[in-house]
GROMACS .gro file of C-alpha atoms in nm:
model
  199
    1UNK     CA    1   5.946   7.207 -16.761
    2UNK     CA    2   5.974   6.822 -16.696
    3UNK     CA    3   5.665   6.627 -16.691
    4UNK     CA    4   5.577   6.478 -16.327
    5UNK     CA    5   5.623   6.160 -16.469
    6UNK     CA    6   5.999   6.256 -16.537
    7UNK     CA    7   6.095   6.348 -16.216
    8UNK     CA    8   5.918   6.028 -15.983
    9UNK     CA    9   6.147   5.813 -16.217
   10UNK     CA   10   6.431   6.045 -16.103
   11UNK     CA   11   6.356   6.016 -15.734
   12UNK     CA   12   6.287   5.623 -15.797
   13UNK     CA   13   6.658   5.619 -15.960
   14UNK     CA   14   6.828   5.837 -15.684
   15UNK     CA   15   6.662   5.592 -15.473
   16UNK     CA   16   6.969   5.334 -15.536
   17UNK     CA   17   7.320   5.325 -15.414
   18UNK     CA   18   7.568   5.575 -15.561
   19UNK     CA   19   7.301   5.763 -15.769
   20UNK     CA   20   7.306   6.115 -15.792
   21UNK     CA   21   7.081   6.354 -15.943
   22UNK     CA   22   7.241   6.407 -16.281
   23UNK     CA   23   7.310   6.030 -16.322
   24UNK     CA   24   6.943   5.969 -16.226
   25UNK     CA   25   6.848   6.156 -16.539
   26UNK     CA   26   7.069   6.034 -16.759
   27UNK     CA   27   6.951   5.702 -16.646
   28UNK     CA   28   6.561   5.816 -16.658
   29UNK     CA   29   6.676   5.967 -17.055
   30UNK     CA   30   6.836   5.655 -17.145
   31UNK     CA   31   6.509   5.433 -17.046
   32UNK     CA   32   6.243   5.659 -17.179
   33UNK     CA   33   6.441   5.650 -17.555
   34UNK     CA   34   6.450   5.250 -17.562
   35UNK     CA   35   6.135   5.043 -17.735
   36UNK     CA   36   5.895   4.974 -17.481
   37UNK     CA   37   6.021   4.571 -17.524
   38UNK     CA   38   6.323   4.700 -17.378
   39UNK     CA   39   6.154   4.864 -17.075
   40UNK     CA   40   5.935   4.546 -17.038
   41UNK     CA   41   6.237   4.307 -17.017
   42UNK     CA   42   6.419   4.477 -16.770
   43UNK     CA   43   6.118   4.522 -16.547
   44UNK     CA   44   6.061   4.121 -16.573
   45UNK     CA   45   6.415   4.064 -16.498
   46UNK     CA   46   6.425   4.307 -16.195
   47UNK     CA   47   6.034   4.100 -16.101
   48UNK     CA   48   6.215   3.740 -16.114
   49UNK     CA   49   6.512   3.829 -15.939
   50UNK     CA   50   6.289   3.991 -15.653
   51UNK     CA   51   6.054   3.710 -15.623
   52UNK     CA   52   6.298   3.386 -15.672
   53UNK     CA   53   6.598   3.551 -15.488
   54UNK     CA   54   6.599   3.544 -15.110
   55UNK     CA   55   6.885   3.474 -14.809
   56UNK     CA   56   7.060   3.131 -14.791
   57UNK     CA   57   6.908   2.918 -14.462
   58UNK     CA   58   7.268   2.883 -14.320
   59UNK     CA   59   7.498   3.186 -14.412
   60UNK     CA   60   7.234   3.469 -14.553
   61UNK     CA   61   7.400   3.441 -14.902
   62UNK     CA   62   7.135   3.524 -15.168
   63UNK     CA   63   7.007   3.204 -15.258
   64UNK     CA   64   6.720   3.078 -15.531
   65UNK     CA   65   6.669   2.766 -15.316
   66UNK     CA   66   6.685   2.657 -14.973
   67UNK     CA   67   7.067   2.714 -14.937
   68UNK     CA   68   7.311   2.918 -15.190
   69UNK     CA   69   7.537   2.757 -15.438
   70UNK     CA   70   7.837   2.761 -15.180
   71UNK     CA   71   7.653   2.641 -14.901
   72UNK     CA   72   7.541   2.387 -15.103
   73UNK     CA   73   7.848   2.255 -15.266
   74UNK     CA   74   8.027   1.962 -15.118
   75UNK     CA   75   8.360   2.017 -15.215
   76UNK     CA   76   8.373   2.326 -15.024
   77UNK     CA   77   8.575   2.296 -14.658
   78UNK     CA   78   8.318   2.228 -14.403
   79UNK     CA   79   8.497   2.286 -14.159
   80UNK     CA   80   8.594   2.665 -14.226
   81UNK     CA   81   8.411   2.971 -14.161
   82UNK     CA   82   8.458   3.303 -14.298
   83UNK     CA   83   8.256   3.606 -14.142
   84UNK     CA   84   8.160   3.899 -14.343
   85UNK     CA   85   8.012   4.191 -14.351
   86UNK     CA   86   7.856   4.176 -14.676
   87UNK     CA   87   7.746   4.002 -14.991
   88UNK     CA   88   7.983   4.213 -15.174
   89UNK     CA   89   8.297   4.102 -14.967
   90UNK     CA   90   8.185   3.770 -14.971
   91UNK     CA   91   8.200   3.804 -15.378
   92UNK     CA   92   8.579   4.003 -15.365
   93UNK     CA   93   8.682   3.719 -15.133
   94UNK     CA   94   8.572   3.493 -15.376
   95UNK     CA   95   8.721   3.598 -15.674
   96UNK     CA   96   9.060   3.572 -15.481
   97UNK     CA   97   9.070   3.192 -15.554
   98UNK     CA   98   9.176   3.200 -15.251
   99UNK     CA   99   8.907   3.061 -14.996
  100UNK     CA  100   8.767   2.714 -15.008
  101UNK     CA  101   8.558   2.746 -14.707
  102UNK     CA  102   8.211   2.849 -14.582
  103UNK     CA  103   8.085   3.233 -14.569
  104UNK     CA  104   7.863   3.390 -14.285
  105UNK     CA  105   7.722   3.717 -14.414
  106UNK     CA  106   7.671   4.013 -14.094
  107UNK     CA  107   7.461   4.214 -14.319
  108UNK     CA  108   7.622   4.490 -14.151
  109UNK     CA  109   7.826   4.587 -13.838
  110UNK     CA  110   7.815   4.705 -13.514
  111UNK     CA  111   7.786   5.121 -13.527
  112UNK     CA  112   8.021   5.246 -13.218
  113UNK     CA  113   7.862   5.618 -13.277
  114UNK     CA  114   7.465   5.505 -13.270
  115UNK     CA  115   7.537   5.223 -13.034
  116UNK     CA  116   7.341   5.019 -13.238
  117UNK     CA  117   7.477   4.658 -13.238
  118UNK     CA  118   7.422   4.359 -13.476
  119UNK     CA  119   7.026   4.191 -13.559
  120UNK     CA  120   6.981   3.959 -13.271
  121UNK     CA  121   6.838   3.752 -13.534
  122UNK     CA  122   7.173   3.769 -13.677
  123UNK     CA  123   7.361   3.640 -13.403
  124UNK     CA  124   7.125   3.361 -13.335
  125UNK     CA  125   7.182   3.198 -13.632
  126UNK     CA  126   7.503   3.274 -13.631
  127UNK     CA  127   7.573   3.093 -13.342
  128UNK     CA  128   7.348   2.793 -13.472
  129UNK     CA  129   7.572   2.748 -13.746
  130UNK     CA  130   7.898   2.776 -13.561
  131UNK     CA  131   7.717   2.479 -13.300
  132UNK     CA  132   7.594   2.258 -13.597
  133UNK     CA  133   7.886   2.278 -13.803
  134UNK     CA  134   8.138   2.278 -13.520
  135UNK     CA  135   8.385   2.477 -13.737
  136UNK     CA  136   8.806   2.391 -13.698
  137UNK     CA  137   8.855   2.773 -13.796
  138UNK     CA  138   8.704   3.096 -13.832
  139UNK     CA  139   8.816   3.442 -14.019
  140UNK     CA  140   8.704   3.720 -13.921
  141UNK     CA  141   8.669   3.950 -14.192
  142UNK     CA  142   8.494   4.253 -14.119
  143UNK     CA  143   8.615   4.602 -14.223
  144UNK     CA  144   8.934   4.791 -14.098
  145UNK     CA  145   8.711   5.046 -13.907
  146UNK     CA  146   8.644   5.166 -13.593
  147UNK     CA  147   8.285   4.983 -13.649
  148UNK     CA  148   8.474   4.669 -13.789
  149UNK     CA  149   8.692   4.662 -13.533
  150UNK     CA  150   8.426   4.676 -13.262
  151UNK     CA  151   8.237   4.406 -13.453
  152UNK     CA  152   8.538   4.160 -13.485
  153UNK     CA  153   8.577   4.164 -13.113
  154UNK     CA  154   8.215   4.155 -13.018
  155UNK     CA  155   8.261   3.851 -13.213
  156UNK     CA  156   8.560   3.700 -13.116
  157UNK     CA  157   8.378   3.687 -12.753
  158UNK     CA  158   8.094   3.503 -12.887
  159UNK     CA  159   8.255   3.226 -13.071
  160UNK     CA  160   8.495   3.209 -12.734
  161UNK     CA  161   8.242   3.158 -12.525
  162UNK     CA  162   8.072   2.868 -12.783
  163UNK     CA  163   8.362   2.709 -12.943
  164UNK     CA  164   8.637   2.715 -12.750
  165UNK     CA  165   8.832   2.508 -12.937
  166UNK     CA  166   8.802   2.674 -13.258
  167UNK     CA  167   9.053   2.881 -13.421
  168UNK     CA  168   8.991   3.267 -13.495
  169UNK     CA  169   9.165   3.459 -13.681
  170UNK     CA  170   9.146   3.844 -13.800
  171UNK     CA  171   9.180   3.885 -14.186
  172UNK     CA  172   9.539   4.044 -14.200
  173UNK     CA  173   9.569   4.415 -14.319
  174UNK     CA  174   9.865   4.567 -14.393
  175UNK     CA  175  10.039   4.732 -14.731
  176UNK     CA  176   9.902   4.649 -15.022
  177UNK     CA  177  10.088   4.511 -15.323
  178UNK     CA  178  10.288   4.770 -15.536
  179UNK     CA  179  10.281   5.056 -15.256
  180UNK     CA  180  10.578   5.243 -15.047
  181UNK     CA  181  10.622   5.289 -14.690
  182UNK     CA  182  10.648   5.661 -14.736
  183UNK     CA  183  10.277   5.737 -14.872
  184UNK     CA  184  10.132   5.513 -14.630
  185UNK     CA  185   9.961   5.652 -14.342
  186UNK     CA  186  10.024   5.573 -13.949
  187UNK     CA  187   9.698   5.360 -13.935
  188UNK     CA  188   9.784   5.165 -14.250
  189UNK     CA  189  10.141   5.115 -14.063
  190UNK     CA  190  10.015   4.987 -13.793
  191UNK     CA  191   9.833   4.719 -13.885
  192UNK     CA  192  10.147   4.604 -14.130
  193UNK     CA  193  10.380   4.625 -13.848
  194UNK     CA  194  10.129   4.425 -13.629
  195UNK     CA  195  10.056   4.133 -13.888
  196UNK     CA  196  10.396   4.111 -14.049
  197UNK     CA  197  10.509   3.751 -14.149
  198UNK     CA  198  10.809   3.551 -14.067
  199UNK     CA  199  11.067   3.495 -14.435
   0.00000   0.00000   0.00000
């Protein structure tokens, strides 16, 4: 029989994303076997990060200041805007090399089953930053779902209504590289058919 002790350090580590049971208690295995130094330093890194690391004042990036490195960085375009749904796409967007401009992160999207719709909060800011910045062009780059879908137009209405003159734009989806027509399915079609580029 496991010791009680065992098993809340198992629930703690099914807590996280992606964490089963069995890779909880590998996890809890691995940590109980290191030197207590070990244990100590990880708990202090896991502290600091908690304590210094909160959301960026303009696009809810994490930040350890008042606004994130990107925000925060002059050579970026000013006058771009890319809206995401995530931290996580904002770092895959990133890594493109692609993207010079500023981020807006949703921290989520609108859920068409619950109804539930985007942090007013959200929005507010949202729209602050759009007015203050007064943005040339904005991507929207929210997931190829029904939800993402329902969130890009939601948005699409909003920035309408508050920049007129801006430029939105949908983050194309279509085939990705090194894939054939015939293992593709109908949605995936679609949307390659409907962005497809002039050569």
């Amino acid at each position: 029989m496991k010791p009680i002790t065992f098993e809340y350090l198992v629930d703690a580590l099914k807590s996280l994303p992606s964490i089963g049971k069995k890779q909880a208690e590998r996890i809890a295995y691995f940590l109980l076997l290191q030197d207590k130094q070990f244990v100590y330093e990880f708990i202090k890194r896991i502290t600091n990060a908690v304590e210094k690391t909160h959301f960026c004042r303009n696009c809810n990036n994490f930040a350890t200041s008042e606004f994130c490195d990107i925000c925060a960085n002059p050579s970026r375009d000013q006058k771009k805007l890319c809206i995401v749904t995530s931290i996580e796409d904002l770092l895959k967007i990133e890594q493109t090399n692609e993207y010079i401009g500023l981020y807006y992160v949703l921290n989520g999207e609108i859920d068409v089953k619950t109804k539930t719709n985007i942090s007013s909060t959200i929005i507010r800011k949202l729209n602050d930053f759009i007015i203050k910045k007064d943005f040339k062009e904005i991507i929207i780059s929210t997931n190829c779902t029904i939800n993402g879908e329902a969130t890009a137009i939601f948005l699409k209405k909003i920035i309408n209504q508050i920049a007129p003159n801006t430029s939105v734009y949908r983050l194309a989806i279509g085939l990705p590289i090194n894939s054939s027509v015939d293992y593709a399915d109908p949605e995936t079609l679609k949307f390659a058919i409907r962005n497809r580029t002039k050569i």
